[in-house]
Structure formats: C-alpha cells, structure tokens
PDB file of C-alpha atoms in Angstrom:
ATOM      1  CA  GLY A   2     -76.853  23.432-140.442  1.00 84.00           C
ATOM      2  CA  ASN A   3     -76.833  27.086-141.350  1.00 90.00           C
ATOM      3  CA  SER A   4     -75.055  29.475-139.033  1.00 94.00           C
ATOM      4  CA  VAL A   5     -73.920  33.073-138.674  1.00 96.00           C
ATOM      5  CA  THR A   6     -70.821  34.227-136.862  1.00 96.00           C
ATOM      6  CA  GLN A   7     -70.327  37.865-136.068  1.00 94.00           C
ATOM      7  CA  MET A   8     -67.699  39.941-134.415  1.00 84.00           C
ATOM      8  CA  GLU A   9     -67.500  39.636-130.667  1.00 81.00           C
ATOM      9  CA  GLY A  10     -68.476  42.728-128.762  1.00 84.00           C
ATOM     10  CA  PRO A  11     -68.768  45.029-127.132  1.00 94.00           C
ATOM     11  CA  VAL A  12     -67.352  47.601-129.509  1.00 95.00           C
ATOM     12  CA  THR A  13     -66.688  51.142-128.303  1.00 96.00           C
ATOM     13  CA  LEU A  14     -65.800  53.949-130.697  1.00 96.00           C
ATOM     14  CA  SER A  15     -65.588  57.703-130.684  1.00 97.00           C
ATOM     15  CA  GLU A  16     -68.018  59.794-132.686  1.00 97.00           C
ATOM     16  CA  GLU A  17     -67.066  60.128-136.367  1.00 96.00           C
ATOM     17  CA  ALA A  18     -64.935  56.975-136.298  1.00 97.00           C
ATOM     18  CA  PHE A  19     -65.139  54.343-139.029  1.00 97.00           C
ATOM     19  CA  LEU A  20     -67.127  51.248-138.123  1.00 97.00           C
ATOM     20  CA  THR A  21     -66.792  47.668-139.301  1.00 97.00           C
ATOM     21  CA  ILE A  22     -68.671  44.782-137.742  1.00 97.00           C
ATOM     22  CA  ASN A  23     -67.659  41.483-139.291  1.00 97.00           C
ATOM     23  CA  CYS A  24     -70.180  38.817-140.207  1.00 97.00           C
ATOM     24  CA  THR A  25     -69.572  35.479-141.889  1.00 97.00           C
ATOM     25  CA  TYR A  26     -72.052  32.744-142.617  1.00 96.00           C
ATOM     26  CA  THR A  27     -72.373  29.078-143.442  1.00 95.00           C
ATOM     27  CA  ALA A  28     -75.340  28.083-145.540  1.00 91.00           C
ATOM     28  CA  THR A  29     -76.589  25.696-148.134  1.00 85.00           C
ATOM     29  CA  GLY A  30     -78.081  27.322-151.168  1.00 81.00           C
ATOM     30  CA  TYR A  31     -78.267  31.068-151.593  1.00 83.00           C
ATOM     31  CA  PRO A  32     -79.813  32.738-148.569  1.00 90.00           C
ATOM     32  CA  SER A  33     -80.711  36.384-148.229  1.00 90.00           C
ATOM     33  CA  LEU A  34     -78.602  38.274-145.708  1.00 93.00           C
ATOM     34  CA  PHE A  35     -79.718  40.906-143.221  1.00 94.00           C
ATOM     35  CA  TRP A  36     -78.526  43.311-140.593  1.00 96.00           C
ATOM     36  CA  TYR A  37     -80.966  44.084-137.791  1.00 95.00           C
ATOM     37  CA  VAL A  38     -80.476  46.740-135.132  1.00 96.00           C
ATOM     38  CA  GLN A  39     -81.958  46.962-131.643  1.00 94.00           C
ATOM     39  CA  TYR A  40     -81.866  50.399-130.047  1.00 94.00           C
ATOM     40  CA  PRO A  41     -82.293  50.617-126.266  1.00 90.00           C
ATOM     41  CA  GLY A  42     -85.883  49.912-125.240  1.00 87.00           C
ATOM     42  CA  GLU A  43     -87.007  49.018-128.747  1.00 89.00           C
ATOM     43  CA  GLY A  44     -87.595  45.920-130.856  1.00 89.00           C
ATOM     44  CA  LEU A  45     -85.322  44.678-133.600  1.00 91.00           C
ATOM     45  CA  GLN A  46     -85.521  46.739-136.767  1.00 93.00           C
ATOM     46  CA  LEU A  47     -84.368  45.788-140.213  1.00 93.00           C
ATOM     47  CA  LEU A  48     -81.357  47.960-141.041  1.00 96.00           C
ATOM     48  CA  LEU A  49     -80.490  46.609-144.488  1.00 95.00           C
ATOM     49  CA  LYS A  50     -80.561  43.469-146.567  1.00 92.00           C
ATOM     50  CA  ALA A  51     -79.098  41.851-149.682  1.00 93.00           C
ATOM     51  CA  THR A  52     -80.726  39.023-151.563  1.00 89.00           C
ATOM     52  CA  LYS A  53     -78.008  37.804-153.911  1.00 89.00           C
ATOM     53  CA  ALA A  54     -74.255  37.742-154.399  1.00 91.00           C
ATOM     54  CA  ASP A  55     -72.582  41.141-154.942  1.00 94.00           C
ATOM     55  CA  ASP A  56     -75.710  43.017-153.867  1.00 94.00           C
ATOM     56  CA  LYS A  57     -75.041  45.952-151.573  1.00 96.00           C
ATOM     57  CA  GLY A  58     -77.581  46.855-148.933  1.00 96.00           C
ATOM     58  CA  SER A  59     -77.521  50.369-147.543  1.00 97.00           C
ATOM     59  CA  ASN A  60     -79.497  52.485-145.097  1.00 96.00           C
ATOM     60  CA  LYS A  61     -78.806  55.392-142.709  1.00 95.00           C
ATOM     61  CA  GLY A  62     -75.178  55.565-143.886  1.00 96.00           C
ATOM     62  CA  PHE A  63     -74.581  51.868-143.199  1.00 98.00           C
ATOM     63  CA  GLU A  64     -73.560  49.494-145.974  1.00 98.00           C
ATOM     64  CA  ALA A  65     -72.942  45.773-146.368  1.00 98.00           C
ATOM     65  CA  THR A  66     -72.041  43.764-149.466  1.00 98.00           C
ATOM     66  CA  TYR A  67     -73.036  40.130-150.010  1.00 96.00           C
ATOM     67  CA  ARG A  68     -69.746  38.362-150.719  1.00 96.00           C
ATOM     68  CA  LYS A  69     -70.323  34.796-151.791  1.00 93.00           C
ATOM     69  CA  GLU A  70     -66.629  34.015-152.310  1.00 94.00           C
ATOM     70  CA  THR A  71     -65.790  34.880-148.711  1.00 95.00           C
ATOM     71  CA  THR A  72     -69.263  34.059-147.290  1.00 95.00           C
ATOM     72  CA  SER A  73     -69.305  37.435-145.598  1.00 97.00           C
ATOM     73  CA  PHE A  74     -71.649  40.365-145.072  1.00 97.00           C
ATOM     74  CA  HIS A  75     -69.632  42.905-143.083  1.00 98.00           C
ATOM     75  CA  LEU A  76     -71.399  46.029-141.836  1.00 98.00           C
ATOM     76  CA  GLU A  77     -69.647  49.373-142.376  1.00 98.00           C
ATOM     77  CA  LYS A  78     -70.266  53.031-141.699  1.00 98.00           C
ATOM     78  CA  GLY A  79     -67.894  55.812-142.508  1.00 96.00           C
ATOM     79  CA  SER A  80     -68.655  58.145-139.606  1.00 95.00           C
ATOM     80  CA  VAL A  81     -70.634  56.907-136.628  1.00 97.00           C
ATOM     81  CA  GLN A  82     -72.806  59.023-134.361  1.00 97.00           C
ATOM     82  CA  VAL A  83     -73.806  58.675-130.726  1.00 96.00           C
ATOM     83  CA  SER A  84     -77.294  57.746-131.926  1.00 96.00           C
ATOM     84  CA  ASP A  85     -75.865  54.623-133.599  1.00 97.00           C
ATOM     85  CA  SER A  86     -75.286  53.058-130.194  1.00 97.00           C
ATOM     86  CA  ALA A  87     -77.274  49.825-130.272  1.00 97.00           C
ATOM     87  CA  VAL A  88     -76.974  46.060-130.640  1.00 95.00           C
ATOM     88  CA  TYR A  89     -76.452  44.869-134.220  1.00 97.00           C
ATOM     89  CA  PHE A  90     -77.442  41.404-135.430  1.00 96.00           C
ATOM     90  CA  CYS A  91     -76.390  39.737-138.650  1.00 96.00           C
ATOM     91  CA  ALA A  92     -78.841  37.149-139.988  1.00 94.00           C
ATOM     92  CA  LEU A  93     -79.620  34.921-142.940  1.00 93.00           C
ATOM     93  CA  SER A  94     -82.870  33.548-144.217  1.00 88.00           C
ATOM     94  CA  GLU A  95     -83.431  29.847-144.113  1.00 74.00           C
ATOM     95  CA  GLY A  96     -85.856  28.133-146.362  1.00 63.00           C
ATOM     96  CA  TRP A  97     -88.360  29.643-148.695  1.00 59.00           C
ATOM     97  CA  GLY A  98     -89.265  33.218-147.975  1.00 58.00           C
ATOM     98  CA  ALA A  99     -87.164  35.625-145.985  1.00 57.00           C
ATOM     99  CA  GLN A 100     -88.525  35.245-142.530  1.00 78.00           C
ATOM    100  CA  LYS A 101     -87.222  32.112-140.875  1.00 85.00           C
ATOM    101  CA  LEU A 102     -83.989  33.716-139.779  1.00 91.00           C
ATOM    102  CA  VAL A 103     -80.733  32.419-138.373  1.00 93.00           C
ATOM    103  CA  PHE A 104     -79.038  35.106-136.290  1.00 94.00           C
ATOM    104  CA  GLY A 105     -75.538  35.802-135.136  1.00 94.00           C
ATOM    105  CA  GLN A 106     -74.914  36.460-131.467  1.00 93.00           C
ATOM    106  CA  GLY A 107     -75.193  40.233-131.724  1.00 94.00           C
ATOM    107  CA  THR A 108     -72.609  42.992-131.306  1.00 95.00           C
ATOM    108  CA  ARG A 109     -73.169  45.787-128.826  1.00 95.00           C
ATOM    109  CA  LEU A 110     -71.893  49.091-130.168  1.00 96.00           C
ATOM    110  CA  THR A 111     -71.317  52.144-127.989  1.00 96.00           C
ATOM    111  CA  ILE A 112     -70.373  55.482-129.498  1.00 97.00           C
ATOM    112  CA  ASN A 113     -68.857  58.071-127.193  1.00 96.00           C
ATOM    113  CA  PRO A 114     -69.134  61.800-127.931  1.00 94.00           C
TER     114      PRO A 114
ATOM    115  CA  GLU B  24    -100.291  52.242-136.868  1.00 65.00           C
ATOM    116  CA  ALA B  25     -99.373  50.269-133.764  1.00 80.00           C
ATOM    117  CA  GLY B  26     -96.366  48.001-133.978  1.00 91.00           C
ATOM    118  CA  VAL B  27     -95.967  44.516-132.601  1.00 95.00           C
ATOM    119  CA  THR B  28     -96.678  44.592-128.887  1.00 95.00           C
ATOM    120  CA  GLN B  29     -95.646  42.050-126.309  1.00 97.00           C
ATOM    121  CA  PHE B  30     -96.708  41.524-122.730  1.00 97.00           C
ATOM    122  CA  PRO B  31     -95.308  41.338-120.135  1.00 97.00           C
ATOM    123  CA  SER B  32     -92.086  43.195-120.770  1.00 95.00           C
ATOM    124  CA  HIS B  33     -90.441  41.335-117.911  1.00 96.00           C
ATOM    125  CA  SER B  34     -91.550  38.334-115.895  1.00 97.00           C
ATOM    126  CA  VAL B  35     -89.763  36.817-112.913  1.00 97.00           C
ATOM    127  CA  ILE B  36     -90.939  33.390-111.818  1.00 97.00           C
ATOM    128  CA  GLU B  37     -89.637  30.434-109.869  1.00 97.00           C
ATOM    129  CA  LYS B  38     -88.615  27.151-111.394  1.00 96.00           C
ATOM    130  CA  GLY B  39     -91.640  24.935-111.836  1.00 96.00           C
ATOM    131  CA  GLN B  40     -94.125  27.763-112.248  1.00 97.00           C
ATOM    132  CA  THR B  41     -96.042  28.627-115.373  1.00 97.00           C
ATOM    133  CA  VAL B  42     -95.731  31.760-117.473  1.00 97.00           C
ATOM    134  CA  THR B  43     -97.760  32.927-120.452  1.00 98.00           C
ATOM    135  CA  LEU B  44     -96.357  35.491-122.850  1.00 98.00           C
ATOM    136  CA  ARG B  45     -98.614  37.365-125.224  1.00 98.00           C
ATOM    137  CA  CYS B  46     -97.982  38.908-128.609  1.00 98.00           C
ATOM    138  CA  ASP B  47    -100.247  41.229-130.564  1.00 97.00           C
ATOM    139  CA  PRO B  48     -99.047  41.444-134.160  1.00 96.00           C
ATOM    140  CA  ILE B  49     -99.599  44.362-136.473  1.00 94.00           C
ATOM    141  CA  SER B  50    -103.225  44.362-137.577  1.00 93.00           C
ATOM    142  CA  GLY B  51    -103.709  42.413-140.795  1.00 91.00           C
ATOM    143  CA  HIS B  52    -100.466  40.479-140.550  1.00 93.00           C
ATOM    144  CA  ASP B  53    -101.154  36.803-141.171  1.00 92.00           C
ATOM    145  CA  ASN B  54     -97.618  35.659-140.358  1.00 94.00           C
ATOM    146  CA  LEU B  55     -96.538  35.563-136.739  1.00 95.00           C
ATOM    147  CA  TYR B  56     -93.231  34.282-135.414  1.00 96.00           C
ATOM    148  CA  TRP B  57     -91.734  33.567-132.045  1.00 97.00           C
ATOM    149  CA  TYR B  58     -87.991  33.770-131.492  1.00 97.00           C
ATOM    150  CA  ARG B  59     -85.961  33.702-128.302  1.00 96.00           C
ATOM    151  CA  ARG B  60     -82.535  34.722-127.137  1.00 94.00           C
ATOM    152  CA  VAL B  61     -81.202  32.869-124.153  1.00 91.00           C
ATOM    153  CA  MET B  62     -78.479  34.629-122.212  1.00 82.00           C
ATOM    154  CA  GLY B  63     -75.420  35.416-124.283  1.00 76.00           C
ATOM    155  CA  LYS B  64     -76.471  33.310-127.232  1.00 86.00           C
ATOM    156  CA  GLU B  65     -78.035  33.820-130.619  1.00 91.00           C
ATOM    157  CA  ILE B  66     -81.639  34.705-131.276  1.00 94.00           C
ATOM    158  CA  LYS B  67     -83.265  31.443-132.349  1.00 95.00           C
ATOM    159  CA  PHE B  68     -86.435  30.691-134.256  1.00 94.00           C
ATOM    160  CA  LEU B  69     -89.153  28.910-132.308  1.00 96.00           C
ATOM    161  CA  LEU B  70     -92.185  28.742-134.574  1.00 95.00           C
ATOM    162  CA  HIS B  71     -94.242  30.351-137.317  1.00 94.00           C
ATOM    163  CA  PHE B  72     -98.008  30.788-137.549  1.00 94.00           C
ATOM    164  CA  VAL B  73     -99.930  31.571-140.681  1.00 93.00           C
ATOM    165  CA  LYS B  74    -103.202  32.895-139.356  1.00 94.00           C
ATOM    166  CA  GLU B  75    -104.180  30.353-136.707  1.00 94.00           C
ATOM    167  CA  SER B  76    -102.212  27.432-138.156  1.00 94.00           C
ATOM    168  CA  LYS B  77     -98.735  26.380-137.109  1.00 93.00           C
ATOM    169  CA  GLN B  78     -96.702  26.458-140.282  1.00 91.00           C
ATOM    170  CA  ASP B  79     -93.374  25.485-138.764  1.00 91.00           C
ATOM    171  CA  GLU B  80     -92.686  24.613-135.152  1.00 93.00           C
ATOM    172  CA  SER B  81     -89.303  23.020-135.693  1.00 92.00           C
ATOM    173  CA  GLY B  82     -87.601  25.382-133.244  1.00 93.00           C
ATOM    174  CA  MET B  83     -89.736  24.619-130.212  1.00 95.00           C
ATOM    175  CA  PRO B  84     -87.305  23.202-127.658  1.00 93.00           C
ATOM    176  CA  ASN B  85     -89.569  20.682-125.920  1.00 93.00           C
ATOM    177  CA  ASN B  86     -93.134  19.950-124.896  1.00 94.00           C
ATOM    178  CA  ARG B  87     -93.017  22.383-121.989  1.00 96.00           C
ATOM    179  CA  PHE B  88     -93.622  25.101-124.557  1.00 97.00           C
ATOM    180  CA  LEU B  89     -97.080  25.603-126.043  1.00 97.00           C
ATOM    181  CA  ALA B  90     -97.933  28.289-128.559  1.00 97.00           C
ATOM    182  CA  GLU B  91    -101.416  29.192-129.674  1.00 97.00           C
ATOM    183  CA  ARG B  92    -102.995  31.711-131.966  1.00 96.00           C
ATOM    184  CA  THR B  93    -106.720  31.298-131.637  1.00 86.00           C
ATOM    185  CA  GLY B  94    -108.668  33.249-134.229  1.00 88.00           C
ATOM    186  CA  GLY B  95    -105.519  34.182-136.045  1.00 85.00           C
ATOM    187  CA  THR B  96    -104.991  37.423-134.147  1.00 92.00           C
ATOM    188  CA  TYR B  97    -102.879  37.560-131.005  1.00 96.00           C
ATOM    189  CA  SER B  98    -100.669  34.676-129.918  1.00 98.00           C
ATOM    190  CA  THR B  99     -99.645  33.255-126.567  1.00 98.00           C
ATOM    191  CA  LEU B 100     -96.582  31.256-125.630  1.00 98.00           C
ATOM    192  CA  LYS B 101     -96.911  29.251-122.455  1.00 98.00           C
ATOM    193  CA  VAL B 102     -94.004  27.693-120.620  1.00 97.00           C
ATOM    194  CA  GLN B 103     -95.070  25.008-118.154  1.00 96.00           C
ATOM    195  CA  PRO B 104     -93.247  24.129-115.987  1.00 96.00           C
ATOM    196  CA  ALA B 105     -90.506  26.701-116.396  1.00 96.00           C
ATOM    197  CA  GLU B 106     -86.880  25.661-115.982  1.00 96.00           C
ATOM    198  CA  LEU B 107     -83.799  27.783-115.308  1.00 95.00           C
ATOM    199  CA  GLU B 108     -82.559  27.409-118.882  1.00 94.00           C
ATOM    200  CA  ASP B 109     -85.749  29.013-120.201  1.00 96.00           C
ATOM    201  CA  SER B 110     -84.540  32.413-119.005  1.00 96.00           C
ATOM    202  CA  GLY B 111     -84.007  34.837-121.846  1.00 96.00           C
ATOM    203  CA  VAL B 112     -85.797  37.283-124.093  1.00 95.00           C
ATOM    204  CA  TYR B 113     -88.719  36.069-126.181  1.00 97.00           C
ATOM    205  CA  PHE B 114     -89.356  38.050-129.343  1.00 97.00           C
ATOM    206  CA  CYS B 115     -92.478  38.077-131.437  1.00 97.00           C
ATOM    207  CA  ALA B 116     -92.518  39.246-135.038  1.00 95.00           C
ATOM    208  CA  SER B 117     -95.142  39.610-137.726  1.00 94.00           C
ATOM    209  CA  SER B 118     -95.380  40.222-141.435  1.00 92.00           C
ATOM    210  CA  GLN B 119     -98.019  40.707-144.062  1.00 88.00           C
ATOM    211  CA  ASP B 120     -96.510  38.221-146.488  1.00 81.00           C
ATOM    212  CA  LEU B 121     -93.453  36.032-146.759  1.00 77.00           C
ATOM    213  CA  SER B 122     -91.602  38.364-149.093  1.00 73.00           C
ATOM    214  CA  GLY B 123     -92.059  41.418-146.936  1.00 74.00           C
ATOM    215  CA  GLU B 124     -90.309  42.870-143.942  1.00 82.00           C
ATOM    216  CA  LEU B 125     -90.494  41.194-140.594  1.00 89.00           C
ATOM    217  CA  PHE B 126     -91.502  43.555-137.765  1.00 92.00           C
ATOM    218  CA  PHE B 127     -90.343  42.687-134.271  1.00 93.00           C
ATOM    219  CA  GLY B 128     -91.727  43.533-130.863  1.00 94.00           C
ATOM    220  CA  GLU B 129     -89.556  44.745-127.993  1.00 94.00           C
ATOM    221  CA  GLY B 130     -89.429  41.296-126.478  1.00 95.00           C
ATOM    222  CA  SER B 131     -90.547  39.761-123.207  1.00 97.00           C
ATOM    223  CA  ARG B 132     -87.741  39.098-120.771  1.00 95.00           C
ATOM    224  CA  LEU B 133     -88.250  35.930-118.741  1.00 97.00           C
ATOM    225  CA  THR B 134     -86.217  35.262-115.618  1.00 97.00           C
ATOM    226  CA  VAL B 135     -86.599  31.866-113.983  1.00 96.00           C
ATOM    227  CA  LEU B 136     -85.144  31.632-110.472  1.00 96.00           C
TER     228      LEU B 136
END
C-alpha cells in the first residue's frame, strides 16, 4: 500500500538556521503531496502542496518540490524563526480527490532563540 | 467563520467504558473525515462522510467504533467498549468539495486506562 516516511524527530535548531525535513513516499499512480503543520494547541493546517512531478509548493518561506525520480518531497526553509516551532507532517493523497490522506509520522521542530 | 470544533479536547476513561467524540465541521461543508493518531504512529484515515452518508469507512479498525452524522451536520464517533490500544488523538476534518482544502480540528485526545 501507499506510505510516507519522514525524518525522525525531534529536530532542534537555532533561529535563522537552514531547515530540511526529509520526506519520501511509496505510491501507485501519481498522488498529490502535502505538508501539514500543527502549532501548539491548534489543529493541522495545510502548509503547502504539489499536485504533479516537478511542481514546487511554497508558503511562509517554506518550499518543497515534488520529485518523482527520487519519490521525495523534502521541506526546506532558508531561515527559521522561533514561531516555526511545531509538528510537521508529510502526506499524500490516496484515491480520487485530495482528501483521503496517508501521513508520515510527523517531525517535531523546536527553534531556539 | 468558526473552524472545525471537536469535543471533548481530552477524555480519560477506563478499559471497557464507552466514549463519544463529537465533531462540528465548518458550516456548509458536506465532506467530513475522521482520522486518528495512536501514540507515536502516523495519523491514519478512519472514514469519510458526504453529508449524512458514509462514503468510505475502510479505515475503521473494528466494530467497536461507530460513526454517525445524522442530518449531515455534526458527527459523532463512539468507541464501545474502549480498549487500551484505542488511546490516541482523534482528528476531524471537513471540506466544501473534494478538490478543496481540508480543514482540521484540534483533535480529541483519548486516554484509555
């Protein structure tokens, strides 16, 4: 079946550091790929998405590129802030539509001032 | 506009007891989903309602779980009888249509002792 594997956490960085959270997937067909973020005390929010190979999703300074050849969708940000501290989930869509999602295990990110 | 709301935020029950979780989707959203994250593992799909009909319940773990959405508005997820392995966070999500964004609630944490 379809699956998503993401970088083990927790990850701790200093403010203004470069961030990469790795995500790879296994899927039949051509799923859409997503990054969701859960800030403390809040629900999951869609951070960015890409619907086909070579698409780049971007939002709030975060970027991820849909790489079909390496089945990856790594999340990057050039300069993180304390407010980026959260749990990040990589996910793919399964089936028709974009809403039956298969998630990775989540990566907790802590940014220290 | 109110987001997806879930109640209770945290429930602690003993093995064998019954718990009912409630989800109020965003007004006007026909699609409602339940997902859960058991401790340390991935968030997994449970089921999908379109209005009051179950569109896909392939993720429901067993017949101790019963989901309803009478009238196509709010939904309940009942666990009866609860087992230790049911502990985790249960997320509800809603969307207006299948091509749109999925909006998640904060989750209901269930602890079974």
